[in-house]
């Protein structure tokens, strides 16, 4: 009995293209992605990519959605109150983005038609309205949280300072005498800033929530 020989290389698929594109974005940024580069990385001809994606933007959308799909949404179904759920979700979202910061500009455009992005937005909005927030305010909360989380993933505040003591002359920058230490403490500073900002946001929303309940 004759058997068909297995292909020497795995068959091209959407998942393989997204994986290769994601690796390229992580390593070199959005501008590095092209059908030529992807085809070379996958060992295929450029036109074969168009059997799965029509444009480069579609590929980048798929990469972005793959990152969104890594965000845990289970806290919105677990009976947690809205504040605890937002806190857990924010950390999961930031963790996913921290591993792939170069794709953040695509995510910042909004979910569009991306399934995982839409599930994320739906889960947050649904949890807020179920907790009693008016629909308009629930929409604003979702937007506010996205602004904060995406912004925190774009760049490191601490990483913006060099570890050279002479770069910050007290004569010019009287309050930055210790700024050169930030670079080596980047992760600690950035994570602390995120948690401080998140707590401030949630504290403020909690005050609004209490005021809302008093009017009902």
mmCIF file of C-alpha atoms in Angstrom:
data_model
loop_
_atom_site.group_PDB
_atom_site.id
_atom_site.type_symbol
_atom_site.label_atom_id
_atom_site.label_comp_id
_atom_site.label_asym_id
_atom_site.label_seq_id
_atom_site.Cartn_x
_atom_site.Cartn_y
_atom_site.Cartn_z
ATOM 1 C CA UNK A 1 0.000 0.000 0.000
ATOM 2 C CA UNK A 2 1.345 3.354 -1.021
ATOM 3 C CA UNK A 3 1.456 6.140 1.520
ATOM 4 C CA UNK A 4 1.785 9.838 0.804
ATOM 5 C CA UNK A 5 5.155 11.210 1.861
ATOM 6 C CA UNK A 6 4.981 13.714 4.662
ATOM 7 C CA UNK A 7 6.009 17.255 3.727
ATOM 8 C CA UNK A 8 9.524 18.103 4.818
ATOM 9 C CA UNK A 9 8.304 21.364 6.349
ATOM 10 C CA UNK A 10 5.097 21.875 8.347
ATOM 11 C CA UNK A 11 2.223 23.089 6.222
ATOM 12 C CA UNK A 12 1.726 26.837 6.273
ATOM 13 C CA UNK A 13 -1.090 27.948 8.569
ATOM 14 C CA UNK A 14 -2.429 31.107 10.165
ATOM 15 C CA UNK A 15 -0.959 30.053 13.496
ATOM 16 C CA UNK A 16 2.525 29.600 12.021
ATOM 17 C CA UNK A 17 2.361 32.981 10.324
ATOM 18 C CA UNK A 18 1.187 34.695 13.503
ATOM 19 C CA UNK A 19 3.900 33.012 15.538
ATOM 20 C CA UNK A 20 6.614 34.085 13.089
ATOM 21 C CA UNK A 21 5.253 37.617 12.837
ATOM 22 C CA UNK A 22 5.018 37.885 16.617
ATOM 23 C CA UNK A 23 8.634 36.816 17.014
ATOM 24 C CA UNK A 24 9.695 39.409 14.452
ATOM 25 C CA UNK A 25 7.707 42.160 16.172
ATOM 26 C CA UNK A 26 9.201 41.243 19.540
ATOM 27 C CA UNK A 27 12.737 41.242 18.179
ATOM 28 C CA UNK A 28 12.703 44.199 15.799
ATOM 29 C CA UNK A 29 9.427 46.116 16.065
ATOM 30 C CA UNK A 30 6.388 46.638 13.865
ATOM 31 C CA UNK A 31 8.286 48.087 10.919
ATOM 32 C CA UNK A 32 10.313 44.904 10.560
ATOM 33 C CA UNK A 33 7.252 42.913 9.514
ATOM 34 C CA UNK A 34 6.894 42.389 5.772
ATOM 35 C CA UNK A 35 5.680 39.553 3.610
ATOM 36 C CA UNK A 36 9.232 39.094 2.343
ATOM 37 C CA UNK A 37 10.690 38.746 5.840
ATOM 38 C CA UNK A 38 7.901 36.441 6.975
ATOM 39 C CA UNK A 39 8.115 34.256 3.894
ATOM 40 C CA UNK A 40 11.860 33.875 4.393
ATOM 41 C CA UNK A 41 11.419 32.994 8.059
ATOM 42 C CA UNK A 42 8.778 30.402 7.200
ATOM 43 C CA UNK A 43 10.600 28.986 4.199
ATOM 44 C CA UNK A 44 7.765 29.720 1.778
ATOM 45 C CA UNK A 45 7.070 32.030 -1.124
ATOM 46 C CA UNK A 46 5.638 35.456 -0.372
ATOM 47 C CA UNK A 47 2.362 34.993 -2.283
ATOM 48 C CA UNK A 48 1.506 31.912 -0.218
ATOM 49 C CA UNK A 49 0.923 34.167 2.793
ATOM 50 C CA UNK A 50 -2.009 35.757 0.991
ATOM 51 C CA UNK A 51 -3.907 32.480 1.195
ATOM 52 C CA UNK A 52 -4.263 33.237 4.908
ATOM 53 C CA UNK A 53 -3.981 37.033 5.251
ATOM 54 C CA UNK A 54 -4.784 39.733 2.736
ATOM 55 C CA UNK A 55 -2.530 42.451 4.149
ATOM 56 C CA UNK A 56 0.271 43.123 6.586
ATOM 57 C CA UNK A 57 -2.219 44.942 8.820
ATOM 58 C CA UNK A 58 -4.311 41.790 9.062
ATOM 59 C CA UNK A 59 -1.247 39.882 10.201
ATOM 60 C CA UNK A 60 -0.449 42.485 12.856
ATOM 61 C CA UNK A 61 -4.072 42.435 14.004
ATOM 62 C CA UNK A 62 -3.798 38.677 14.456
ATOM 63 C CA UNK A 63 -0.567 39.056 16.429
ATOM 64 C CA UNK A 64 -2.224 41.648 18.656
ATOM 65 C CA UNK A 65 -5.221 39.412 19.201
ATOM 66 C CA UNK A 66 -2.982 36.506 20.144
ATOM 67 C CA UNK A 67 -1.565 38.684 22.926
ATOM 68 C CA UNK A 68 -5.069 39.705 24.051
ATOM 69 C CA UNK A 69 -6.012 36.042 24.204
ATOM 70 C CA UNK A 70 -3.382 35.528 26.914
ATOM 71 C CA UNK A 71 -5.152 37.896 29.295
ATOM 72 C CA UNK A 72 -6.998 36.076 32.076
ATOM 73 C CA UNK A 73 -10.708 36.944 32.206
ATOM 74 C CA UNK A 74 -11.786 34.307 34.709
ATOM 75 C CA UNK A 75 -11.978 36.841 37.543
ATOM 76 C CA UNK A 76 -15.083 38.308 35.950
ATOM 77 C CA UNK A 77 -16.900 34.977 36.317
ATOM 78 C CA UNK A 78 -15.597 34.021 39.739
ATOM 79 C CA UNK A 79 -17.914 36.002 41.988
ATOM 80 C CA UNK A 80 -15.287 38.613 42.908
ATOM 81 C CA UNK A 81 -16.497 42.136 43.516
ATOM 82 C CA UNK A 82 -15.877 44.588 40.695
ATOM 83 C CA UNK A 83 -12.844 46.229 42.319
ATOM 84 C CA UNK A 84 -11.019 42.957 43.049
ATOM 85 C CA UNK A 85 -11.823 41.743 39.545
ATOM 86 C CA UNK A 86 -10.439 44.896 37.918
ATOM 87 C CA UNK A 87 -7.298 44.660 40.032
ATOM 88 C CA UNK A 88 -6.607 41.046 39.049
ATOM 89 C CA UNK A 89 -7.451 41.696 35.406
ATOM 90 C CA UNK A 90 -5.200 44.761 35.206
ATOM 91 C CA UNK A 91 -2.228 42.752 36.412
ATOM 92 C CA UNK A 92 -2.918 39.919 33.983
ATOM 93 C CA UNK A 93 -3.294 42.368 31.099
ATOM 94 C CA UNK A 94 -0.095 44.212 31.976
ATOM 95 C CA UNK A 95 1.822 40.937 32.312
ATOM 96 C CA UNK A 96 0.746 39.911 28.807
ATOM 97 C CA UNK A 97 1.745 43.264 27.343
ATOM 98 C CA UNK A 98 5.038 43.437 29.236
ATOM 99 C CA UNK A 99 6.219 40.377 27.315
ATOM 100 C CA UNK A 100 5.291 41.967 23.967
ATOM 101 C CA UNK A 101 5.573 45.785 24.274
ATOM 102 C CA UNK A 102 6.192 46.345 20.557
ATOM 103 C CA UNK A 103 2.641 45.259 19.688
ATOM 104 C CA UNK A 104 1.050 47.789 22.074
ATOM 105 C CA UNK A 105 0.555 50.483 19.378
ATOM 106 C CA UNK A 106 -1.647 48.048 17.436
ATOM 107 C CA UNK A 107 -3.650 47.174 20.544
ATOM 108 C CA UNK A 108 -4.046 50.884 21.305
ATOM 109 C CA UNK A 109 -6.136 51.304 18.158
ATOM 110 C CA UNK A 110 -8.921 49.360 19.849
ATOM 111 C CA UNK A 111 -10.310 45.861 19.321
ATOM 112 C CA UNK A 112 -11.892 46.483 15.936
ATOM 113 C CA UNK A 113 -13.051 43.027 14.817
ATOM 114 C CA UNK A 114 -10.465 41.050 16.779
ATOM 115 C CA UNK A 115 -12.254 38.224 18.672
ATOM 116 C CA UNK A 116 -10.039 38.080 21.770
ATOM 117 C CA UNK A 117 -9.995 41.861 22.060
ATOM 118 C CA UNK A 118 -13.772 41.980 21.804
ATOM 119 C CA UNK A 119 -14.158 39.238 24.432
ATOM 120 C CA UNK A 120 -11.930 41.276 26.721
ATOM 121 C CA UNK A 121 -13.985 44.442 26.254
ATOM 122 C CA UNK A 122 -17.224 42.501 26.643
ATOM 123 C CA UNK A 123 -16.064 40.886 29.899
ATOM 124 C CA UNK A 124 -15.071 44.187 31.507
ATOM 125 C CA UNK A 125 -18.206 46.028 30.411
ATOM 126 C CA UNK A 126 -20.446 43.144 31.436
ATOM 127 C CA UNK A 127 -18.862 42.886 34.884
ATOM 128 C CA UNK A 128 -19.175 46.610 35.533
ATOM 129 C CA UNK A 129 -22.814 46.833 34.500
ATOM 130 C CA UNK A 130 -23.622 43.684 36.496
ATOM 131 C CA UNK A 131 -22.081 45.388 39.536
ATOM 132 C CA UNK A 132 -24.459 48.308 39.113
ATOM 133 C CA UNK A 133 -22.416 50.814 37.170
ATOM 134 C CA UNK A 134 -24.478 52.698 34.542
ATOM 135 C CA UNK A 135 -23.606 51.676 31.000
ATOM 136 C CA UNK A 136 -22.003 55.017 30.148
ATOM 137 C CA UNK A 137 -19.777 54.921 33.205
ATOM 138 C CA UNK A 138 -18.911 51.265 32.617
ATOM 139 C CA UNK A 139 -17.702 52.258 29.147
ATOM 140 C CA UNK A 140 -15.553 55.017 30.634
ATOM 141 C CA UNK A 141 -14.088 52.640 33.195
ATOM 142 C CA UNK A 142 -13.092 50.201 30.462
ATOM 143 C CA UNK A 143 -11.466 53.039 28.507
ATOM 144 C CA UNK A 144 -9.702 54.423 31.583
ATOM 145 C CA UNK A 145 -8.249 51.054 32.496
ATOM 146 C CA UNK A 146 -7.034 50.474 28.934
ATOM 147 C CA UNK A 147 -5.330 53.879 28.837
ATOM 148 C CA UNK A 148 -3.542 53.162 32.089
ATOM 149 C CA UNK A 149 -2.529 49.574 31.356
ATOM 150 C CA UNK A 150 -1.413 50.170 27.772
ATOM 151 C CA UNK A 151 0.525 53.260 28.803
ATOM 152 C CA UNK A 152 2.339 51.334 31.514
ATOM 153 C CA UNK A 153 3.466 48.756 28.972
ATOM 154 C CA UNK A 154 4.783 51.121 26.311
ATOM 155 C CA UNK A 155 8.025 52.016 28.057
ATOM 156 C CA UNK A 156 9.874 51.909 31.344
ATOM 157 C CA UNK A 157 9.959 55.143 33.341
ATOM 158 C CA UNK A 158 13.009 54.000 35.285
ATOM 159 C CA UNK A 159 14.677 52.792 32.111
ATOM 160 C CA UNK A 160 14.571 56.339 30.775
ATOM 161 C CA UNK A 161 17.395 57.362 33.087
ATOM 162 C CA UNK A 162 21.041 56.415 32.557
ATOM 163 C CA UNK A 163 23.167 54.898 35.293
ATOM 164 C CA UNK A 164 25.788 57.639 35.019
ATOM 165 C CA UNK A 165 25.975 59.833 38.125
ATOM 166 C CA UNK A 166 27.544 62.692 36.125
ATOM 167 C CA UNK A 167 24.558 62.914 33.784
ATOM 168 C CA UNK A 168 22.477 64.705 36.398
ATOM 169 C CA UNK A 169 24.451 67.688 37.628
ATOM 170 C CA UNK A 170 22.781 69.100 40.760
ATOM 171 C CA UNK A 171 23.440 72.571 39.406
ATOM 172 C CA UNK A 172 21.088 71.821 36.543
ATOM 173 C CA UNK A 173 18.779 69.242 38.139
ATOM 174 C CA UNK A 174 18.726 69.877 41.894
ATOM 175 C CA UNK A 175 16.154 67.163 42.564
ATOM 176 C CA UNK A 176 17.629 64.384 40.422
ATOM 177 C CA UNK A 177 20.737 63.607 42.423
ATOM 178 C CA UNK A 178 19.724 59.954 42.817
ATOM 179 C CA UNK A 179 18.171 59.511 39.370
ATOM 180 C CA UNK A 180 21.161 57.517 38.110
ATOM 181 C CA UNK A 181 20.107 54.723 40.487
ATOM 182 C CA UNK A 182 16.743 54.246 38.743
ATOM 183 C CA UNK A 183 18.145 52.312 35.795
ATOM 184 C CA UNK A 184 19.365 49.420 37.937
ATOM 185 C CA UNK A 185 16.091 49.344 39.851
ATOM 186 C CA UNK A 186 13.872 49.581 36.806
ATOM 187 C CA UNK A 187 11.584 46.646 37.406
ATOM 188 C CA UNK A 188 11.038 47.521 41.061
ATOM 189 C CA UNK A 189 10.275 51.150 40.243
ATOM 190 C CA UNK A 190 7.992 50.411 37.303
ATOM 191 C CA UNK A 191 6.012 47.703 39.076
ATOM 192 C CA UNK A 192 5.668 49.904 42.138
ATOM 193 C CA UNK A 193 4.449 52.787 40.009
ATOM 194 C CA UNK A 194 1.902 50.545 38.322
ATOM 195 C CA UNK A 195 0.542 49.281 41.625
ATOM 196 C CA UNK A 196 0.432 52.812 43.069
ATOM 197 C CA UNK A 197 -1.457 54.122 40.054
ATOM 198 C CA UNK A 198 -3.824 51.160 39.970
ATOM 199 C CA UNK A 199 -4.667 51.574 43.648
ATOM 200 C CA UNK A 200 -5.303 55.286 43.121
ATOM 201 C CA UNK A 201 -7.612 54.592 40.182
ATOM 202 C CA UNK A 202 -9.571 51.947 42.046
ATOM 203 C CA UNK A 203 -9.807 54.084 45.205
ATOM 204 C CA UNK A 204 -11.242 56.909 43.126
ATOM 205 C CA UNK A 205 -13.717 54.622 41.401
ATOM 206 C CA UNK A 206 -14.762 53.177 44.767
ATOM 207 C CA UNK A 207 -15.658 56.680 45.978
ATOM 208 C CA UNK A 208 -17.726 57.244 42.835
ATOM 209 C CA UNK A 209 -19.395 53.878 43.316
ATOM 210 C CA UNK A 210 -20.415 54.680 46.891
ATOM 211 C CA UNK A 211 -21.817 58.018 45.778
ATOM 212 C CA UNK A 212 -23.719 56.256 43.009
ATOM 213 C CA UNK A 213 -25.266 53.786 45.447
ATOM 214 C CA UNK A 214 -26.440 56.627 47.681
ATOM 215 C CA UNK A 215 -28.449 58.112 44.827
ATOM 216 C CA UNK A 216 -30.213 54.847 43.988
#
